[in-house]
């Protein structure tokens, strides 16, 4: 057996913390060894640890890091198809292929997400309304399953396994490799329009026009209540054609993130400090059109501060992202009101309009409004999130598993009607339940 | 993108974490690569990765460190295939196993010596002759700080690496007149399979060590400790008198 070590791990929100045995295979055969001879307590894959909650934790069991299985295996420059291992970071794909005029059609808010993680959470970007989820651009996945061994799945071959793996939180098999379709871009820049939003009605109304752009997302001041509820800034962007870029269209900004030297004391983020930040943020985002911005800085703004997850201090935070159907803006309003009333400062509130749901059985996005909030991981907050869960479930919406740290099995069952279909696939791919995680047990998936 | 094509480097033991990182650093500089490892499938994955990321030419070849009889033919084939474009050799063969096993199991002890010392000498013999004749190129070998002083915890591994370091000293002495550089790399603890889960502190990332290795090749260093703080540390450890050292638990 390959070496392991015991670590206290957490997701990006630093809550909860779990003690797990960690394996880190450097060869595919070593990964197969870990999957084939299940240690006590089962195993779950772990990438760069950017899931916020407990999706890549396995209290009392093992996690298998894919970070040394990060090889790009084939690149077809004519078709724009990349075959790579699950441990490749999306940022590395950009480093390798953006200079050649290719970019991933769907990326989440950070470059530090692995391909395997992006598939397992079926992540979305600011362009879901046009381009769907990450999974839509995946042509084939090679899994290592405990039940059936190596299994290649696609829309044609083993389509059930494919649909279960997109958004399947790593519970169908270890994602060894995948084939991804990239899109051509003429430059490494986007042209950004910025628009202030007066209130929630203004925000919701503006999203109708935002559909004309590839990327659109609104930042909402989650402390604003009453008439100002939903006050914020709408940002829309499109890839800049090379003709719009003075100089080298593929010139890229220097990276080098600033680091937060230490975790802030708990309570440093409060109504006052976040209120000041939000006011400054709004002031800094006056109405502008067509401002050229480096693609990566626009896509991955938070990567500029390396350890921003330490801002909430030791106790950590929970990120809460929900989606409700298009006509349930009342639920959206109720959630925002509840957050504003709580006095728990949400540093970031992000609002966006999702397009139609994709193919993954447990994929989060569905047509409607999505809102992401984050809160310190305090008991009062957990209680509030349970209230919010109920509002979301009653509205026919759901909460994002890759961020969640709170929901219970009953709530999950109400939010994810395809869970039974997922379990049926899982019974074939992993009959003994080797693949398991703290999340899977909490919501009753394993 | 590579600034310009440079010579080919043969990397032996190419699937180890250090070798992978060195290969990536060389690829970034535009070197073509021949990646030799026992697991040819893994070596091909590493080669493919470097081709995709860096647009260089890289190929995988099968090489079994313990199949000594095959080494001369292996080296001759690489020399024939690459001809004058062979710029140098990086050897990153290594096997630590379980230190306790090699103390009490003669087979395990021999395997440790064979992979870390015998195989390297066996592979380098024909390659050194070739580079000496051509009067060009470099040989860079990953030894270890463990070879600087025998300690109860892993002295068989240490003996192999110590023997390797002495071999390289002699080789450097011999090849100096021919203008062939011989670089001995002595890494401390590196974050690889060898140290994972063994509770070591001060582990350096393979990428950091690889940058140091390629820098050492560039400037023609003789012996380089990586990270550099290991040089004074090992100086101090070597300076402890044996009659005291034998009582220590290191």
XYZ file of C-alpha atoms in Angstrom:
696
model
C 0.000 0.000 0.000
C 1.244 3.489 -0.725
C 2.123 5.755 2.208
C -0.539 7.825 3.932
C -0.629 10.472 6.585
C -3.321 11.690 8.926
C -4.349 15.305 8.560
C -6.969 17.637 9.904
C -8.581 18.930 6.746
C -11.292 21.363 5.863
C -12.817 22.787 2.735
C -12.192 26.323 1.562
C -14.619 27.685 4.176
C -12.481 26.120 6.949
C -15.660 24.661 8.377
C -16.141 21.844 9.222
C -12.782 20.248 10.044
C -12.315 16.489 9.726
C -9.505 14.102 10.514
C -8.757 12.057 7.410
C -6.066 9.661 6.249
C -4.545 11.207 3.126
C -3.135 9.263 0.194
C -1.314 11.039 -2.594
C -0.596 8.647 -5.480
C 2.000 9.722 -8.027
C 1.003 7.096 -10.586
C -2.356 5.900 -11.867
C -1.522 2.380 -10.653
C -1.127 3.732 -7.125
C -4.514 5.444 -7.358
C -5.998 2.142 -8.498
C -4.443 0.491 -5.449
C -6.199 2.933 -3.114
C -9.570 2.486 -4.843
C -9.286 -1.291 -5.095
C -8.322 -2.029 -1.507
C -10.630 0.211 0.432
C -9.303 1.298 3.747
C -11.686 1.512 6.705
C -14.085 4.391 6.378
C -13.962 4.525 2.596
C -12.331 7.154 0.433
C -13.157 10.326 -1.487
C -11.113 12.180 -4.101
C -9.670 15.560 -3.212
C -8.225 18.151 -5.549
C -7.218 21.684 -4.593
C -9.640 21.826 -1.669
C -11.814 24.624 -3.065
C -15.138 23.009 -2.287
C -16.304 25.151 0.618
C -17.870 22.605 2.945
C -17.330 18.880 3.450
C -17.498 17.554 -0.121
C -13.839 16.511 -0.113
C -13.706 15.479 3.533
C -14.166 12.002 4.910
C -14.172 12.039 8.683
C -12.763 8.762 9.983
C -11.877 7.574 6.498
C -9.483 8.427 3.725
C -9.147 11.053 1.044
C -7.040 10.538 -2.048
C -5.328 13.624 -3.385
C -5.218 13.845 -7.169
C -2.693 16.669 -7.169
C 0.197 14.554 -8.454
C -1.979 13.095 -11.213
C -2.013 16.287 -13.205
C -0.748 15.437 -16.634
C -2.110 16.881 -19.861
C -2.153 13.899 -22.180
C -3.165 15.141 -25.608
C -4.032 18.431 -27.239
C -5.704 18.694 -30.637
C -5.145 22.258 -31.769
C -7.450 21.911 -34.769
C -10.442 20.608 -32.812
C -9.623 22.336 -29.527
C -9.906 19.116 -27.525
C -7.738 18.551 -24.476
C -7.353 15.186 -22.828
C -5.945 15.467 -19.334
C -5.863 13.859 -15.923
C -8.307 14.809 -13.196
C -5.693 16.601 -11.106
C -4.932 19.288 -13.697
C -5.863 22.748 -12.423
C -8.046 24.912 -14.655
C -5.500 27.698 -14.249
C -2.816 25.407 -15.678
C -4.990 24.802 -18.720
C -5.190 28.569 -19.176
C -1.424 28.888 -18.753
C -0.788 26.267 -21.399
C -3.448 27.115 -23.963
C -4.557 30.735 -23.630
C -1.342 31.904 -25.355
C -2.372 29.655 -28.269
C -5.816 31.243 -28.470
C -7.931 28.770 -26.492
C -9.852 29.099 -23.241
C -12.149 26.896 -21.185
C -15.764 27.707 -22.108
C -16.888 27.456 -18.462
C -14.810 28.360 -15.429
C -15.749 28.981 -11.781
C -14.509 31.978 -9.789
C -11.007 30.659 -9.139
C -8.245 29.153 -11.260
C -7.428 26.763 -8.404
C -9.967 24.082 -9.246
C -9.014 20.738 -10.747
C -10.669 19.273 -13.815
C -11.853 16.361 -11.677
C -13.350 18.738 -9.132
C -14.983 20.841 -11.849
C -16.651 17.701 -13.228
C -17.612 16.297 -9.828
C -19.311 19.584 -8.843
C -20.375 20.337 -12.447
C -19.287 23.917 -11.820
C -20.766 26.924 -13.559
C -19.488 30.343 -14.470
C -20.806 33.804 -15.152
C -22.024 32.549 -18.538
C -24.359 29.754 -17.476
C -27.255 31.408 -19.293
C -25.394 30.885 -22.574
C -22.907 28.073 -22.148
C -24.337 25.833 -19.434
C -22.108 24.065 -16.942
C -18.577 22.708 -17.167
C -20.010 19.276 -17.939
C -21.523 20.436 -21.205
C -17.981 20.780 -22.578
C -16.810 17.381 -21.350
C -16.854 14.720 -24.079
C -15.562 11.730 -22.175
C -14.600 10.757 -18.640
C -12.360 7.860 -17.601
C -13.345 6.635 -14.176
C -11.793 4.170 -11.792
C -14.803 2.565 -10.169
C -14.704 0.230 -7.182
C -17.376 -2.012 -8.727
C -16.523 -2.189 -12.417
C -12.889 -1.113 -12.462
C -11.792 1.292 -15.211
C -14.806 2.688 -17.052
C -14.944 5.149 -19.915
C -18.160 7.050 -20.111
C -19.592 9.619 -22.478
C -22.945 10.658 -23.898
C -22.852 7.517 -26.071
C -20.993 4.948 -24.000
C -22.237 4.317 -20.449
C -24.423 7.447 -20.569
C -25.921 6.735 -17.142
C -22.501 6.725 -15.514
C -21.673 9.913 -17.416
C -24.790 11.727 -16.228
C -24.247 10.560 -12.682
C -20.606 11.649 -12.689
C -21.364 15.237 -13.786
C -22.178 16.822 -10.455
C -21.831 13.443 -8.725
C -19.461 14.812 -6.049
C -16.887 12.083 -6.705
C -19.205 9.288 -5.638
C -19.260 7.358 -8.935
C -15.515 6.770 -9.263
C -12.161 8.484 -9.251
C -11.928 10.792 -12.263
C -8.696 9.638 -13.861
C -8.938 11.501 -17.157
C -11.320 13.582 -19.190
C -11.653 15.030 -22.671
C -12.626 18.694 -22.708
C -13.681 20.940 -25.553
C -12.161 24.417 -25.410
C -13.241 27.550 -27.256
C -11.216 29.851 -29.441
C -10.593 33.355 -28.187
C -9.009 36.198 -30.101
C -7.400 37.786 -27.077
C -6.663 37.352 -23.383
C -9.012 40.245 -22.589
C -12.684 40.862 -21.991
C -14.631 44.056 -22.606
C -16.632 44.831 -19.481
C -19.743 46.940 -18.956
C -20.472 48.037 -15.400
C -23.870 49.275 -14.280
C -25.024 50.375 -10.816
C -28.234 48.728 -9.564
C -30.681 50.710 -7.419
C -32.558 47.837 -5.852
C -33.702 44.285 -6.434
C -36.318 45.165 -9.059
C -33.703 47.122 -10.955
C -31.332 44.157 -10.683
C -33.868 41.581 -11.875
C -34.985 43.821 -14.724
C -31.463 44.441 -15.965
C -30.720 40.737 -16.291
C -33.065 40.542 -19.273
C -30.634 42.744 -21.248
C -27.635 41.028 -19.712
C -28.441 37.930 -21.750
C -26.986 39.707 -24.754
C -23.555 39.310 -23.162
C -21.610 36.110 -22.697
C -20.839 36.862 -19.064
C -23.110 38.598 -16.611
C -23.164 38.699 -12.863
C -24.339 41.115 -10.196
C -22.718 41.904 -6.912
C -25.327 42.755 -4.284
C -24.879 44.669 -1.047
C -26.298 42.065 1.315
C -26.501 44.554 4.178
C -28.835 46.880 2.298
C -32.404 46.438 3.535
C -35.812 48.029 3.025
C -36.022 50.154 -0.107
C -32.348 49.610 -0.859
C -32.683 45.805 -0.792
C -30.814 44.396 -3.757
C -28.662 47.479 -4.319
C -25.511 46.550 -6.181
C -23.501 46.507 -9.363
C -24.123 44.545 -12.566
C -21.117 43.440 -14.557
C -21.362 42.144 -18.101
C -18.548 41.100 -20.370
C -17.625 39.577 -23.694
C -14.352 38.293 -25.055
C -12.543 41.161 -26.700
C -11.719 40.699 -30.393
C -8.032 41.103 -31.190
C -8.828 44.328 -33.048
C -10.057 45.892 -29.801
C -6.802 45.231 -27.976
C -3.962 47.662 -28.416
C -0.661 45.773 -28.483
C -0.295 42.018 -27.973
C -3.789 40.491 -27.714
C -2.412 37.629 -25.636
C -0.347 39.698 -23.228
C -1.170 38.472 -19.733
C -0.975 40.235 -16.410
C 1.670 39.160 -13.934
C 0.104 36.857 -11.363
C 1.650 36.781 -7.921
C -1.204 36.903 -5.439
C -1.075 38.967 -2.294
C -1.316 36.856 0.827
C -3.288 37.490 3.939
C -0.466 37.220 6.487
C -2.693 35.853 9.250
C -6.303 34.926 9.841
C -8.325 37.914 10.967
C -9.779 37.660 14.469
C -13.323 36.342 14.488
C -15.675 39.295 14.328
C -13.328 41.500 12.296
C -15.894 41.264 9.547
C -18.989 42.871 10.957
C -21.804 45.161 9.855
C -19.560 48.187 10.078
C -16.467 46.905 8.259
C -18.415 45.101 5.564
C -20.721 48.106 5.201
C -17.731 50.354 4.575
C -16.294 47.851 2.117
C -19.569 47.597 0.243
C -19.848 51.382 -0.036
C -16.286 51.633 -1.353
C -16.951 48.785 -3.765
C -20.000 50.502 -5.205
C -18.117 53.781 -5.473
C -15.316 52.032 -7.325
C -17.734 50.555 -9.855
C -19.261 53.520 -11.628
C -21.095 52.995 -14.875
C -18.675 52.260 -17.717
C -18.878 50.437 -20.988
C -16.339 48.405 -22.892
C -13.510 48.614 -20.358
C -10.792 46.141 -21.354
C -9.785 43.817 -18.559
C -7.449 40.831 -18.537
C -9.593 37.739 -18.950
C -8.119 35.970 -15.941
C -8.487 38.956 -13.625
C -12.142 39.226 -14.606
C -12.798 35.503 -14.212
C -10.780 34.972 -11.082
C -10.788 38.234 -9.111
C -10.531 36.547 -5.718
C -7.317 34.778 -6.661
C -5.642 38.170 -6.202
C -5.766 37.541 -2.437
C -4.258 34.112 -1.874
C -5.857 33.213 1.443
C -9.049 35.205 1.424
C -10.764 32.311 3.173
C -8.912 33.345 6.332
C -10.816 36.627 6.505
C -13.486 35.102 8.685
C -10.990 34.016 11.302
C -10.528 30.666 12.989
C -14.108 29.523 13.083
C -14.372 29.661 9.305
C -17.385 30.476 7.193
C -20.118 28.879 5.193
C -20.938 29.803 1.673
C -24.596 29.462 0.804
C -25.580 29.326 -2.840
C -29.148 28.707 -3.861
C -31.175 28.681 -7.018
C -34.921 29.265 -7.321
C -37.134 29.061 -10.436
C -37.500 32.210 -12.586
C -40.898 33.161 -11.184
C -39.920 32.752 -7.531
C -38.282 36.126 -7.036
C -40.359 36.296 -3.846
C -38.150 33.578 -2.357
C -35.069 35.459 -3.486
C -36.383 38.591 -1.778
C -37.175 36.626 1.382
C -33.630 35.232 1.543
C -32.035 38.647 1.015
C -34.295 40.164 3.653
C -33.449 37.394 6.092
C -29.714 37.890 5.463
C -29.910 41.669 5.848
C -31.945 41.309 9.042
C -29.570 38.737 10.567
C -26.829 41.250 11.227
C -24.398 38.559 10.053
C -22.289 40.356 7.556
C -22.163 38.659 4.199
C -19.038 39.854 2.513
C -20.011 38.766 -0.927
C -23.472 38.389 -2.341
C -23.569 37.365 -5.932
C -26.716 37.268 -8.037
C -27.037 35.733 -11.465
C -29.601 34.359 -13.863
C -29.137 30.689 -14.764
C -30.107 29.203 -18.106
C -31.768 25.798 -18.475
C -30.512 22.869 -16.367
C -27.874 20.554 -17.839
C -27.601 16.790 -17.940
C -25.927 15.877 -14.635
C -28.267 14.032 -12.272
C -27.083 16.017 -9.264
C -25.938 19.167 -11.036
C -26.837 22.294 -9.160
C -27.820 24.802 -11.873
C -31.410 24.945 -13.060
C -33.273 27.705 -14.845
C -33.821 30.601 -12.478
C -32.097 32.964 -10.082
C -29.024 32.040 -8.158
C -27.701 33.881 -5.147
C -24.487 33.192 -3.250
C -23.920 34.527 0.254
C -21.311 33.820 2.850
C -21.536 33.955 6.608
C -19.309 33.236 9.572
C -19.760 29.660 10.781
C -21.625 30.563 13.977
C -24.484 28.606 15.602
C -26.983 31.414 14.894
C -25.981 31.318 11.236
C -26.461 27.565 10.982
C -29.980 28.001 12.367
C -30.655 30.774 9.864
C -29.417 28.622 6.969
C -31.859 25.901 7.974
C -34.636 28.493 7.689
C -33.323 29.503 4.300
C -33.165 25.852 3.204
C -36.880 25.638 3.855
C -37.646 28.771 1.829
C -35.564 27.450 -1.072
C -37.047 23.954 -0.978
C -40.598 25.328 -0.791
C -39.890 27.471 -3.845
C -38.769 24.394 -5.793
C -35.123 25.430 -5.695
C -31.960 23.885 -4.405
C -28.675 24.558 -2.627
C -25.229 23.924 -4.152
C -23.563 20.811 -2.725
C -20.036 22.022 -3.512
C -20.528 24.917 -1.107
C -22.968 23.553 1.414
C -21.979 22.483 4.926
C -25.382 22.432 6.602
C -28.326 20.810 4.814
C -29.800 17.585 6.116
C -30.900 14.457 4.273
C -34.585 15.386 4.156
C -33.839 18.783 2.663
C -31.512 17.205 0.130
C -34.174 14.693 -0.915
C -36.639 17.534 -1.451
C -34.175 19.593 -3.485
C -32.642 16.877 -5.651
C -35.399 14.711 -7.132
C -32.928 12.727 -9.272
C -31.128 11.432 -6.183
C -32.794 8.013 -6.484
C -31.709 7.663 -10.099
C -28.218 8.620 -8.955
C -28.255 5.966 -6.211
C -29.268 3.348 -8.765
C -26.213 4.129 -10.913
C -24.054 4.159 -7.826
C -25.226 0.667 -6.845
C -23.558 -0.600 -10.030
C -20.405 1.467 -9.984
C -19.759 1.230 -6.271
C -21.909 -1.539 -4.765
C -19.893 -1.735 -1.542
C -19.961 2.022 -0.963
C -16.196 2.438 -1.037
C -16.550 6.032 -2.198
C -17.962 8.161 0.542
C -17.505 11.593 2.050
C -18.675 13.581 5.018
C -21.067 15.355 2.645
C -22.383 12.104 1.183
C -23.229 10.734 4.626
C -24.738 14.008 5.812
C -27.191 14.260 2.927
C -27.842 10.527 2.721
C -26.099 9.768 -0.566
C -23.753 7.142 0.841
C 6.701 28.681 -25.737
C 10.368 27.753 -25.939
C 12.647 30.590 -26.959
C 14.686 28.209 -29.078
C 15.261 24.501 -29.394
C 18.083 23.276 -27.193
C 19.792 19.916 -26.966
C 18.154 16.719 -25.807
C 18.400 15.646 -22.189
C 17.997 12.035 -21.099
C 16.175 11.814 -17.779
C 16.420 8.428 -16.065
C 13.913 7.598 -13.353
C 11.614 10.066 -15.057
C 8.394 9.299 -13.203
C 9.681 10.333 -9.781
C 8.368 13.642 -8.491
C 11.815 15.288 -8.600
C 12.547 14.005 -12.106
C 9.157 15.192 -13.351
C 9.794 18.649 -11.966
C 13.313 18.766 -13.464
C 11.950 17.633 -16.825
C 9.309 20.380 -16.679
C 11.968 22.981 -15.889
C 14.122 21.770 -18.796
C 11.084 21.730 -21.106
C 10.311 25.306 -20.127
C 13.782 26.203 -21.385
C 13.152 24.464 -24.685
C 15.143 21.258 -24.231
C 13.951 18.127 -25.993
C 13.599 15.198 -23.615
C 13.982 11.428 -23.537
C 12.210 10.137 -20.445
C 13.309 6.737 -19.209
C 11.398 4.813 -16.584
C 10.369 1.274 -15.760
C 6.689 2.120 -16.097
C 6.615 3.190 -19.739
C 2.941 4.141 -19.570
C 3.598 6.606 -16.771
C 6.669 7.937 -18.562
C 4.552 8.492 -21.680
C 2.010 10.449 -19.603
C 4.825 12.668 -18.344
C 6.191 13.086 -21.881
C 2.751 13.935 -23.270
C 2.247 16.518 -20.539
C 5.502 18.265 -21.408
C 4.676 18.207 -25.114
C 1.264 19.775 -24.521
C 2.353 22.358 -21.977
C 5.651 23.422 -23.474
C 5.437 22.488 -27.134
C 8.763 20.635 -26.981
C 9.618 17.184 -28.238
C 9.549 14.538 -25.523
C 9.434 10.783 -25.764
C 9.238 7.945 -23.291
C 11.485 4.885 -23.299
C 11.368 1.817 -21.081
C 14.284 1.436 -18.684
C 14.579 -1.048 -15.851
C 17.184 0.029 -13.305
C 17.571 -3.505 -11.982
C 18.006 -5.149 -15.377
C 21.719 -4.374 -15.446
C 22.340 -6.506 -18.536
C 20.186 -4.136 -20.566
C 21.936 -0.907 -19.612
C 24.715 -0.772 -22.201
C 22.343 -1.532 -25.054
C 19.898 1.030 -23.655
C 22.579 3.727 -23.522
C 23.862 2.868 -26.987
C 20.371 3.137 -28.414
C 19.823 6.575 -26.874
C 23.256 7.689 -28.159
C 22.476 6.359 -31.638
C 19.028 7.967 -31.702
C 20.064 11.356 -30.400
C 23.563 11.620 -31.861
C 25.202 14.961 -31.260
C 22.008 16.523 -29.994
C 22.408 14.673 -26.670
C 23.232 17.568 -24.376
C 23.267 15.793 -21.077
C 21.916 13.219 -18.669
C 19.898 13.649 -15.498
C 19.696 10.579 -13.260
C 17.007 10.548 -10.607
C 16.862 6.855 -9.774
C 16.054 6.244 -6.180
C 14.587 3.727 -3.806
C 14.312 4.165 -0.071
C 11.793 1.534 0.877
C 11.351 1.060 4.578
C 14.578 1.864 6.418
C 13.962 -0.819 9.024
C 13.439 -3.498 6.399
C 16.810 -2.843 4.813
C 18.496 -3.273 8.205
C 17.262 -6.803 8.694
C 16.376 -8.102 5.251
C 19.406 -8.786 3.080
C 17.367 -8.776 -0.126
C 15.891 -5.405 0.705
C 19.337 -4.066 1.603
C 20.767 -5.251 -1.706
C 17.863 -3.802 -3.650
C 18.471 -0.454 -1.965
C 22.143 -0.509 -2.970
C 21.314 -1.781 -6.444
C 18.807 0.905 -7.381
C 20.605 3.828 -5.749
C 24.187 2.948 -6.652
C 24.811 -0.051 -8.899
C 22.190 0.902 -11.468
C 23.409 4.486 -11.708
C 27.021 3.434 -12.181
C 25.995 0.805 -14.694
C 23.937 3.269 -16.752
C 26.454 6.105 -16.574
C 29.489 4.058 -17.636
C 28.694 3.978 -21.382
C 27.152 7.473 -21.311
C 30.243 8.960 -19.634
C 32.488 7.387 -22.271
C 30.343 8.870 -25.011
C 30.307 12.389 -23.563
C 34.053 12.202 -22.876
C 34.691 11.339 -26.518
C 32.400 14.129 -27.682
C 34.030 16.490 -25.174
C 30.691 18.101 -24.370
C 27.623 17.782 -22.187
C 26.739 17.284 -18.561
C 25.850 14.532 -16.133
C 23.607 15.529 -13.243
C 22.800 12.939 -10.607
C 20.422 13.159 -7.679
C 22.245 11.825 -4.622
C 21.145 12.721 -1.091
C 22.195 14.414 2.124
C 21.698 10.941 3.608
C 25.001 9.968 1.996
C 26.945 12.507 4.019
C 26.843 10.558 7.254
C 25.518 7.145 8.181
C 22.707 7.235 10.688
C 20.891 4.378 12.349
C 17.576 5.251 10.711
C 18.530 4.685 7.058
C 22.205 3.790 6.732
C 21.789 1.318 3.886
C 20.181 4.003 1.742
C 22.778 6.435 3.071
C 25.604 4.036 2.167
C 24.335 3.751 -1.394
C 23.985 7.519 -1.766
C 27.360 8.086 -0.079
C 28.983 5.629 -2.501
C 27.205 7.403 -5.341
C 28.551 10.783 -4.243
C 32.121 9.412 -4.130
C 31.663 7.820 -7.559
C 30.538 11.172 -8.943
C 33.541 12.905 -7.385
C 35.824 10.577 -9.295
C 33.818 10.881 -12.490
C 33.955 14.687 -12.226
C 37.722 14.502 -11.765
C 38.048 12.257 -14.810
C 35.718 14.197 -17.127
C 36.886 17.682 -16.195
C 39.631 17.772 -18.861
C 37.052 16.757 -21.480
C 34.841 19.685 -20.516
C 32.023 17.421 -19.358
C 30.367 18.796 -16.243
C 29.350 16.415 -13.467
C 26.837 17.821 -10.995
C 26.060 16.066 -7.715
C 22.719 17.113 -6.251
C 22.099 16.504 -2.561
C 18.504 17.229 -1.723
C 17.282 17.207 1.838
C 13.708 16.142 2.468
C 11.572 16.729 -0.614
C 7.809 16.444 -0.757
C 7.703 13.157 -2.657
C 6.383 9.673 -2.185
C 9.589 8.903 -0.263
C 8.832 11.379 2.521
C 5.003 11.486 2.376
C 3.461 10.428 5.658
C 6.797 10.094 7.436
C 6.281 13.163 9.559
C 9.228 15.064 8.110
C 9.349 18.788 8.531
C 11.272 21.136 6.243
C 10.124 19.332 3.102
C 10.832 21.323 -0.047
C 8.564 21.219 -3.068
C 9.851 19.236 -6.065
C 9.471 22.375 -8.203
C 11.769 24.357 -5.918
C 14.371 21.599 -5.915
C 14.092 21.280 -9.697
C 14.772 24.980 -10.203
C 17.884 24.584 -8.045
C 18.996 21.550 -10.046
C 18.660 23.256 -13.414
C 20.393 26.361 -12.077
C 23.239 24.143 -10.871
C 23.518 22.546 -14.332
C 23.562 26.003 -15.954
C 26.357 27.346 -13.856
C 28.317 24.106 -13.790
C 28.213 23.602 -10.035
C 30.022 20.549 -8.663
C 28.032 19.684 -5.542
C 24.810 21.452 -4.672
C 22.668 21.072 -1.557
C 18.950 21.758 -2.076
C 17.500 23.768 -0.494
C 20.788 25.525 0.282
C 20.419 25.484 4.065
C 21.275 21.788 4.014
C 24.919 22.623 3.279
C 25.627 24.182 6.723
C 23.332 21.637 8.396
C 25.280 18.729 6.918
C 28.567 20.479 7.630
C 27.552 20.539 11.293
C 26.349 16.941 11.254
C 29.594 15.747 9.657
C 31.603 17.676 12.264
C 30.217 15.778 15.248
C 32.898 13.347 16.477
C 31.987 9.714 15.926
C 32.309 8.853 19.621
C 29.532 11.331 20.331
C 27.552 10.748 17.124
C 27.143 7.032 17.800
C 25.189 7.863 20.968
C 22.768 10.205 19.190
C 19.328 9.200 17.991
C 19.088 10.856 14.593
